[in-house]
Tab-separated table of C-alpha atoms in Angstrom:
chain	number	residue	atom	x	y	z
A	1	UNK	CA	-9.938	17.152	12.644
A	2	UNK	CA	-11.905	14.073	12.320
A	3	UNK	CA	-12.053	11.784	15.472
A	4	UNK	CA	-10.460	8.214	14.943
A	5	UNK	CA	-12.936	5.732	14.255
A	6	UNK	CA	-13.108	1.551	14.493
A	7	UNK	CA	-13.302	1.790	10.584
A	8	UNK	CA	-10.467	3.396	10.277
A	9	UNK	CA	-8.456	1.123	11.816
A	10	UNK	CA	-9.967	-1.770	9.865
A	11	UNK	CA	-9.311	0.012	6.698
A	12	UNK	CA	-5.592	0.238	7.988
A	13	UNK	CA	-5.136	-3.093	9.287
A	14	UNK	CA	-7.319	-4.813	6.337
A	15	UNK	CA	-9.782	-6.312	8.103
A	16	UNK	CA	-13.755	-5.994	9.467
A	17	UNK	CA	-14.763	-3.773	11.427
A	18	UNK	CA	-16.400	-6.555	13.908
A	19	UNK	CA	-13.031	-8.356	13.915
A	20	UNK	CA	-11.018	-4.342	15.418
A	21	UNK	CA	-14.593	-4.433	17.445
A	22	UNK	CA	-13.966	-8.009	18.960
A	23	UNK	CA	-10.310	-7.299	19.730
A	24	UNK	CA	-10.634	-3.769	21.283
A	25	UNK	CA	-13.435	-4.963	23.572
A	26	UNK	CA	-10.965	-7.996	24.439
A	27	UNK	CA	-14.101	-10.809	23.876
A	28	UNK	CA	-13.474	-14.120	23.753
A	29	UNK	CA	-14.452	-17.403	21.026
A	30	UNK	CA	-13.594	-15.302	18.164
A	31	UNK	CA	-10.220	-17.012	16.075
A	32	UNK	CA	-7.842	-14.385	15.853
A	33	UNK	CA	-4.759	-14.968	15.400
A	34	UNK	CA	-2.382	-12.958	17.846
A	35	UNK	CA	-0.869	-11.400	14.785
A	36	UNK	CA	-3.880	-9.918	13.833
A	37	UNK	CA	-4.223	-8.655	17.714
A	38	UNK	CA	-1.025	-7.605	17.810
A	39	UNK	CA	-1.534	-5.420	14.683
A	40	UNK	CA	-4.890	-3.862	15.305
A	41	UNK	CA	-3.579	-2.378	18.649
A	42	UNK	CA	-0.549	-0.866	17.222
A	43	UNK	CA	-3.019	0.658	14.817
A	44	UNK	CA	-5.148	1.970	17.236
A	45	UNK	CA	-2.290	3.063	19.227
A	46	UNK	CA	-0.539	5.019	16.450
A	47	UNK	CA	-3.908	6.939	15.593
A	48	UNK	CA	-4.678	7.572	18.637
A	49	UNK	CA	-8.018	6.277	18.584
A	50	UNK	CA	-10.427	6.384	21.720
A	51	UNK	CA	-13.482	4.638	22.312
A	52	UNK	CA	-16.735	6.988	21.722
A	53	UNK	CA	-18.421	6.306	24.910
A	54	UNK	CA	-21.378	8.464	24.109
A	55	UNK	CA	-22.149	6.082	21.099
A	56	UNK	CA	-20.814	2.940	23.353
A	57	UNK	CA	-23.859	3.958	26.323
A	58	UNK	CA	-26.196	4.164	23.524
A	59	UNK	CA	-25.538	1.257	22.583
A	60	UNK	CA	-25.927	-0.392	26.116
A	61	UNK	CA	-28.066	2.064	27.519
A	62	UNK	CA	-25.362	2.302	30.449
A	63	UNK	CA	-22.602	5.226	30.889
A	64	UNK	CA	-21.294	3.586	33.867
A	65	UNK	CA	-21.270	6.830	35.394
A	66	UNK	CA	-22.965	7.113	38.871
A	67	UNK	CA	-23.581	10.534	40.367
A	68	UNK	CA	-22.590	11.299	44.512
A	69	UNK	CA	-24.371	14.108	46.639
A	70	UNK	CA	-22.758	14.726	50.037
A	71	UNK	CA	-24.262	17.179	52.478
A	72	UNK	CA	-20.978	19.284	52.465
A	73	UNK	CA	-17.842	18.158	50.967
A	74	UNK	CA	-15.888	20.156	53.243
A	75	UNK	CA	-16.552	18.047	56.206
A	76	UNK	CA	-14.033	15.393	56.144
A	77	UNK	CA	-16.536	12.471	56.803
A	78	UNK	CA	-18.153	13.465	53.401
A	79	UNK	CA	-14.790	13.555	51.429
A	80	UNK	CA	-13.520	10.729	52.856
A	81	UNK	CA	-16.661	8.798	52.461
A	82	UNK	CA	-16.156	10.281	48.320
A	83	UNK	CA	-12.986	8.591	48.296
A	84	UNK	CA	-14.138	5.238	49.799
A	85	UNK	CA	-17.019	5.428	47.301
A	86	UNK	CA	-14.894	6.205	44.081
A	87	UNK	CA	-12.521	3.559	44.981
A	88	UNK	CA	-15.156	0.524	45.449
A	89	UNK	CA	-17.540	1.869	42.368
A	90	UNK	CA	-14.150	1.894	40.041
A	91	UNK	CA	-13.366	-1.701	41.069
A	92	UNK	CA	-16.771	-2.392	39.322
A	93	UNK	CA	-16.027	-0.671	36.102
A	94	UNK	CA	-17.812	2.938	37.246
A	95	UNK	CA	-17.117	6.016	37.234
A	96	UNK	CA	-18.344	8.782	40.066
A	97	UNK	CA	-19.186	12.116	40.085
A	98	UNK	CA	-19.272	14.159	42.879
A	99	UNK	CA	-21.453	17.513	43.859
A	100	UNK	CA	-22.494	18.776	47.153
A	101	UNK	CA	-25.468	20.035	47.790
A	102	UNK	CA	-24.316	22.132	51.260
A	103	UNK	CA	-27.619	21.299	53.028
A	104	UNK	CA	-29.908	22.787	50.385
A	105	UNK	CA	-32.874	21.277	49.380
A	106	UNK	CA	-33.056	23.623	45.755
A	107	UNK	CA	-29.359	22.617	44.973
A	108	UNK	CA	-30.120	18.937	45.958
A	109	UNK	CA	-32.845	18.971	43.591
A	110	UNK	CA	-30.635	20.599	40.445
A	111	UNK	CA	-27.554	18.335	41.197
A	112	UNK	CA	-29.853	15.442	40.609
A	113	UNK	CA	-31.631	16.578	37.606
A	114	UNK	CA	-27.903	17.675	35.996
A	115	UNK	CA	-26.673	13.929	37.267
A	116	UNK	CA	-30.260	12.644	35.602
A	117	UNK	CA	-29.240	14.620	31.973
A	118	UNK	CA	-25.897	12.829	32.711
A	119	UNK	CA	-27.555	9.782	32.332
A	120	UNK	CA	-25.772	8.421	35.228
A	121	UNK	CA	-26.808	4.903	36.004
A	122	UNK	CA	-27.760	5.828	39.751
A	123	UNK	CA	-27.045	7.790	42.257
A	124	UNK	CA	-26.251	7.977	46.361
A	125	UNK	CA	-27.090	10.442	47.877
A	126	UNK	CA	-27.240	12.285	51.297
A	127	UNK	CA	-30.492	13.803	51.858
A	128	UNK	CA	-31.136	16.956	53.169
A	129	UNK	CA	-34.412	18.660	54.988
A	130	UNK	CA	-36.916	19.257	52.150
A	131	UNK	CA	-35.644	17.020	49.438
A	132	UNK	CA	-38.565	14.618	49.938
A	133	UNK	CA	-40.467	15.239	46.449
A	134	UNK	CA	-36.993	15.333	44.577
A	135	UNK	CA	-36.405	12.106	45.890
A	136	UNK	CA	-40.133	10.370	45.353
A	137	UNK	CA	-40.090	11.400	41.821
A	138	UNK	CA	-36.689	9.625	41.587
A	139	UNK	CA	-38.195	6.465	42.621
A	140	UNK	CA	-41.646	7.059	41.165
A	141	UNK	CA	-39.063	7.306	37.569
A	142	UNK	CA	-37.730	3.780	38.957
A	143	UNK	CA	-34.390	5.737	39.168
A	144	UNK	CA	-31.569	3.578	41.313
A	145	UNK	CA	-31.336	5.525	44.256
A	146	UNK	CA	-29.776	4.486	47.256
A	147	UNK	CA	-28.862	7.268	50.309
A	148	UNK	CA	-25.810	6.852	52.686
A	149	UNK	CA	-25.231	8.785	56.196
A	150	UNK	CA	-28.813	9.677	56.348
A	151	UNK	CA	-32.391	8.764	55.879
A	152	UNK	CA	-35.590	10.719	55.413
A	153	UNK	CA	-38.686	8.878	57.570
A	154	UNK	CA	-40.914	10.305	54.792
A	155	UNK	CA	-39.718	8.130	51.963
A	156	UNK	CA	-39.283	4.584	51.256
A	157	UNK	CA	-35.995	4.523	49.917
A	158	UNK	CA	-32.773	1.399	49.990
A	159	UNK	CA	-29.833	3.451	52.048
A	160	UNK	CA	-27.147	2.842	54.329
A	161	UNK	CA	-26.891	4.205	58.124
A	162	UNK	CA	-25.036	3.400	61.464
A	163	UNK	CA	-26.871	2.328	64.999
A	164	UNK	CA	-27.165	6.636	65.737
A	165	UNK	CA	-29.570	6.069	68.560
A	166	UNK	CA	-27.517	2.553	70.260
A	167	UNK	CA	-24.064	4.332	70.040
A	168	UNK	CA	-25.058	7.538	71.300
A	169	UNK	CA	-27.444	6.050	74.349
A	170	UNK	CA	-24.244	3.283	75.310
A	171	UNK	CA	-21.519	6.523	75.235
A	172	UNK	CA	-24.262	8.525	77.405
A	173	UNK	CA	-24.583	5.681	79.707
A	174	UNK	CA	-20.288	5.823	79.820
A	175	UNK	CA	-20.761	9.112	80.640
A	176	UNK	CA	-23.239	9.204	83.254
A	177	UNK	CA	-21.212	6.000	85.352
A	178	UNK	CA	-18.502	8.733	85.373
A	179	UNK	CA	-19.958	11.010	87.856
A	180	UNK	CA	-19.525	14.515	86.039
A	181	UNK	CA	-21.407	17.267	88.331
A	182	UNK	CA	-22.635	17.852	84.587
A	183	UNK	CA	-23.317	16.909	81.394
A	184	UNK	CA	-23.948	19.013	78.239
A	185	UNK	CA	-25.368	17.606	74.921
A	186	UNK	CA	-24.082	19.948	71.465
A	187	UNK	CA	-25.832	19.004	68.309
A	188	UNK	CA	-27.889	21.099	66.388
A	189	UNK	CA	-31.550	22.594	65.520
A	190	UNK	CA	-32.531	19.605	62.926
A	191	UNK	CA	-35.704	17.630	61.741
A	192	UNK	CA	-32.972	15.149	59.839
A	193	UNK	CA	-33.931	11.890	61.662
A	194	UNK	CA	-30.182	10.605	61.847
A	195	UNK	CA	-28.970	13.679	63.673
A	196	UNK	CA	-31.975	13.360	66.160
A	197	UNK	CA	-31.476	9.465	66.842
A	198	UNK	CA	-28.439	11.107	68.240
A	199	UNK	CA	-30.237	13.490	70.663
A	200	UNK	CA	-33.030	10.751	71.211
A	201	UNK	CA	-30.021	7.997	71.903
A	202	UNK	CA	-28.932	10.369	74.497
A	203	UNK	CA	-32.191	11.797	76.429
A	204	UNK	CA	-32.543	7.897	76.628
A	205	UNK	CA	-29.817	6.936	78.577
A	206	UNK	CA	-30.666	10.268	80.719
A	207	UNK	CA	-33.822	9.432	81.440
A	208	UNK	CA	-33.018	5.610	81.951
A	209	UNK	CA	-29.997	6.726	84.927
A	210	UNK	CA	-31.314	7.727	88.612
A	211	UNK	CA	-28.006	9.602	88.851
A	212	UNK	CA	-28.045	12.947	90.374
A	213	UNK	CA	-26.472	14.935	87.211
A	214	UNK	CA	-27.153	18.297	85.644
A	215	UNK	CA	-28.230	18.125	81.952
A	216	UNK	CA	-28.085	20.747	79.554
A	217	UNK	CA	-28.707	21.205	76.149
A	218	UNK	CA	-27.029	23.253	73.234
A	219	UNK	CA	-28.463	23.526	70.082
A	220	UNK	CA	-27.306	25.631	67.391
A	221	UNK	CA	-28.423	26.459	63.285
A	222	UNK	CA	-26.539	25.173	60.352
A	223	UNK	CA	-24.871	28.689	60.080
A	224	UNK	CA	-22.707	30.673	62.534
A	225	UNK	CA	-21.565	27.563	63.955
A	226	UNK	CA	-18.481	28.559	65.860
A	227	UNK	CA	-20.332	31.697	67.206
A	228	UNK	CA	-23.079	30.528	68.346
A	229	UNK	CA	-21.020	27.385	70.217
A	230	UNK	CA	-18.727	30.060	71.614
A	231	UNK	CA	-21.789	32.218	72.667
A	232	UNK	CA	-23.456	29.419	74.695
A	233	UNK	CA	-20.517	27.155	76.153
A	234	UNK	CA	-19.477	30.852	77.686
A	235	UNK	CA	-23.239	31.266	79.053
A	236	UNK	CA	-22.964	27.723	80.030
A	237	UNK	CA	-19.553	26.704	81.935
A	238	UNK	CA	-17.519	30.284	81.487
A	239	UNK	CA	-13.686	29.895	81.613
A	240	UNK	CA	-13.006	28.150	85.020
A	241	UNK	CA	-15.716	24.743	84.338
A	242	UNK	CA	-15.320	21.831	86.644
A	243	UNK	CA	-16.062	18.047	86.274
A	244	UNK	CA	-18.073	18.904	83.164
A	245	UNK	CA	-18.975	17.129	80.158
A	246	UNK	CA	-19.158	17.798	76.574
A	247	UNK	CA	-20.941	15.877	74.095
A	248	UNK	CA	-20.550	17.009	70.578
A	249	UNK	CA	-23.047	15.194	68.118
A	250	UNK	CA	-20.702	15.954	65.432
A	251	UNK	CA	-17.318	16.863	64.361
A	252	UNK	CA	-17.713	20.341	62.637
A	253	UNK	CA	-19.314	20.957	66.335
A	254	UNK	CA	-16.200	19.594	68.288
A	255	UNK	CA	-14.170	21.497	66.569
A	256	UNK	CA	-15.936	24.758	67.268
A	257	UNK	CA	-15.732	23.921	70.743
A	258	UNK	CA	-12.323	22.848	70.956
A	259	UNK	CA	-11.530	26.295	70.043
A	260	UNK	CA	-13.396	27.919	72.987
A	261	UNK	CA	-11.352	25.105	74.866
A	262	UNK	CA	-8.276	26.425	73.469
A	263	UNK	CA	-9.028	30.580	73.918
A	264	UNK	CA	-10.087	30.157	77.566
A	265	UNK	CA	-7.180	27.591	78.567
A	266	UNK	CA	-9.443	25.591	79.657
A	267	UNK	CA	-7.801	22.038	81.301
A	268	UNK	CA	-8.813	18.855	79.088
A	269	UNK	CA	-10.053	16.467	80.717
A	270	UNK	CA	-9.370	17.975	84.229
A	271	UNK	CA	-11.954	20.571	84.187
A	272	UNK	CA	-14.117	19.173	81.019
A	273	UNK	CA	-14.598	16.251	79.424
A	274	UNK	CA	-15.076	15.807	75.559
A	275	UNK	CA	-16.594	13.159	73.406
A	276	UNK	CA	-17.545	13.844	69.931
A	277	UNK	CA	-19.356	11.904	67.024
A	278	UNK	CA	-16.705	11.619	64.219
A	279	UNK	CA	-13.274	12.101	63.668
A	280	UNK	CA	-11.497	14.839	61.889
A	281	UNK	CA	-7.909	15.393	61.068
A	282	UNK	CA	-8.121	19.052	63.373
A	283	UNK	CA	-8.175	17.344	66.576
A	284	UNK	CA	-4.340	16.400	65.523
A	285	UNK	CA	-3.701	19.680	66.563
A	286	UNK	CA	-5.260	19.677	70.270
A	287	UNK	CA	-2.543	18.876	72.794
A	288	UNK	CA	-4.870	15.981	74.534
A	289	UNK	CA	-6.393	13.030	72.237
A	290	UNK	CA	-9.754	13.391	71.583
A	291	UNK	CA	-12.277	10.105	72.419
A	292	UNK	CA	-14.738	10.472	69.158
A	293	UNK	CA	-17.084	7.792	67.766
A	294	UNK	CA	-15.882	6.198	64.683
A	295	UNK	CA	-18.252	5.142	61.628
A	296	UNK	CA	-17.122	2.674	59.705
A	297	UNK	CA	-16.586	4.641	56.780
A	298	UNK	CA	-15.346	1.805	54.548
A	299	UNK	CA	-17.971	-0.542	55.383
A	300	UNK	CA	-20.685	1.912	54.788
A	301	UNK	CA	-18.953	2.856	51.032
A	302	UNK	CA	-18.709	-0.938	49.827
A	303	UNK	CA	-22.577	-1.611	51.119
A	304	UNK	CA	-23.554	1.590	49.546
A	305	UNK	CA	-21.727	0.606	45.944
A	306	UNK	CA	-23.143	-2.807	46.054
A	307	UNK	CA	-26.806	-2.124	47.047
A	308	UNK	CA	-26.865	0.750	44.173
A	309	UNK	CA	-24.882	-1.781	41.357
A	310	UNK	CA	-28.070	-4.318	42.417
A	311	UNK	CA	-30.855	-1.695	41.659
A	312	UNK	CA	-29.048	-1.110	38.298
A	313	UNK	CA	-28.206	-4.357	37.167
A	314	UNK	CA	-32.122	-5.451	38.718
A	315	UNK	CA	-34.296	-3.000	39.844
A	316	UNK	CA	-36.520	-3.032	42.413
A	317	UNK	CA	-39.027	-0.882	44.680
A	318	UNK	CA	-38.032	-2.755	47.536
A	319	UNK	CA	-36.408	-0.548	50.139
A	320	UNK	CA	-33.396	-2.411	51.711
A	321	UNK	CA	-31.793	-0.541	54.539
A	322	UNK	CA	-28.474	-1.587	56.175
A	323	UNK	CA	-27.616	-0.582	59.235
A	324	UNK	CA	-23.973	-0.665	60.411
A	325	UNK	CA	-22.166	0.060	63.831
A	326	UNK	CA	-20.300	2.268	64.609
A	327	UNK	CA	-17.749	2.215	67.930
A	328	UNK	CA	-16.366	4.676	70.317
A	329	UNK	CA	-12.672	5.283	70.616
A	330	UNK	CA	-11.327	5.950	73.984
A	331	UNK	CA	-8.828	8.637	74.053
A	332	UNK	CA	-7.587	11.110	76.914
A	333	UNK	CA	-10.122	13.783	76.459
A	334	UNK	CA	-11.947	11.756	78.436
A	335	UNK	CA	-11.424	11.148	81.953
């Protein structure tokens, strides 16, 4: 069945095809009268006709599509930075397309040649270890790029990112006026430079404190999370801890460790402590609040849409970075 076209409505409603064009695309100066309005929509209504937006992008050389790649849409940071993003790039007319590239460089690569054959218009995107070419030959096309979360030291590229190194160093220093007997650092086995502003933020305050307090690290793989966390915390403080500290770097890693909390019955904060970069619905269902470092997801979202809908509208090589801060919420998990 042959699609509905602009001619056919003109045909219908006996005029040109420019005047259905002007009216449908709502622009203004032309002297239509409302009649003529009136009747071209019913028209267009009772065909059902829909814009060809293939032929429309064309046309403009835009799709106002724009393509997303998180690190793991399963980690609620990710979708609810998806949903931030959506809402602020619809409110300027695009559309976005999600994929997640679940810390791979080879999918981060074919998720942004499929977005490139999409013609999307740009593209934010959360880098992952090893996707330094794909990303140079993105800007060496004079592709609008801009990355969110995360930054890779190795390329010169516009992004947005929180203060990982000042938030993590001023909740360390918190932590060390506290007197804990000890202190233990979770993150993970990373060369992703946001993650280790983290560690670096808090061997910082460490090294900055003359307090007598027993440091320890934990570092796990981007697999076996929960195992491996279960593994060491029991190497590390064993099921009767006391005046202990735990500092997850991230949320997926609080949450494996809230579990060994919960299996060992282990007293929060009474016998440990716990702080943890980012929120996530699951710590709802621990019986003590958890005190959790909160990015401003929002903020990063609208800075992200509006730096990419610059580089599209005028492109340039220059790298702008914005840097946002995030804050730590006090809750009961920490005495």
């Amino acid at each position: 069945m042959k699609r509905p076209s602009i001619k056919d409505i003109a045909t219908l409603a006996g005029v040109s095809v420019a005047t259905v064009s002007y009216v449908l695309n709502k622009k203004e100066g032309q002297r239509i009268s409302e009649e003529t309005r009136k009747k071209i929509f019913e028209i267009a209504e009772t065909i059902n006709y829909t814009p060809n937006k293939i032929a429309k992008s064309l046309k403009t050389n835009t799709t106002k599509l724009l393509g997303l790649i998180v690190a793991d849409i399963s980690n609620e940071f990710y979708s609810h930075m998806a949903r931030h993003l959506e809402d602020k790039a619809l409110k300027l007319g695009y559309t976005l397309i999600i994929g997640s590239s679940d810390e791979n460089a080879e999918k981060f690569k074919k998720l942004t040649e499929l977005f490139s054959q999409q013609q999307v218009d740009g593209m934010i995107v959360a880098p992952v270890t090893g996707s330094e070419n794909t990303l140079e030959n993105l800007i060496n096309s004079k592709y609008p790029i801009v990355t969110i979360d995360r930054y890779l030291k190795e390329v010169n590229i516009a992004g947005i990112t929180i203060n990982n190194q000042e938030i993590a160093e001023s909740t360390t220093n918190l932590l060390i006026k506290k007197d804990f007997h000890k202190i233990i650092y979770i993150g993970y086995k990373t060369e992703l430079p946001h993650l280790l502003d983290r560690q670096y933020g808090f061997e910082k305050a460490i090294k900055s404190s003359n307090q007598p307090v027993e440091v320890q690290y934990l570092l796990v793989g981007l697999e076996n999370i929960a195992q491996e966390v279960h593994l060491e915390l029991e190497n590390m403080i064993g099921k009767e801890p006391e005046n202990t500290a735990l500092y997850f770097s991230s949320n997926k890693l609080a949450v494996a460790g809230l579990s060994y909390i919960v299996k060992n019955n282990i007293k929060v904060p009474e016998q440990v402590s716990v702080v943890a970069f980012d929120e996530t619905d699951a710590y709802d269902l621990f019986p003590t609040e958890i005190t959790y470092i909160q990015q401003p997801i929002e903020e990063m979202a609208e800075e992200a849409i509006k730096l990419l809908d610059g580089q599209i509208n005028t492109y340039t090589a220059t790298a702008k970075r914005v840097t946002l801060s995030a804050k730590l919420v006090a809750k009961a998990s920490l005495k």
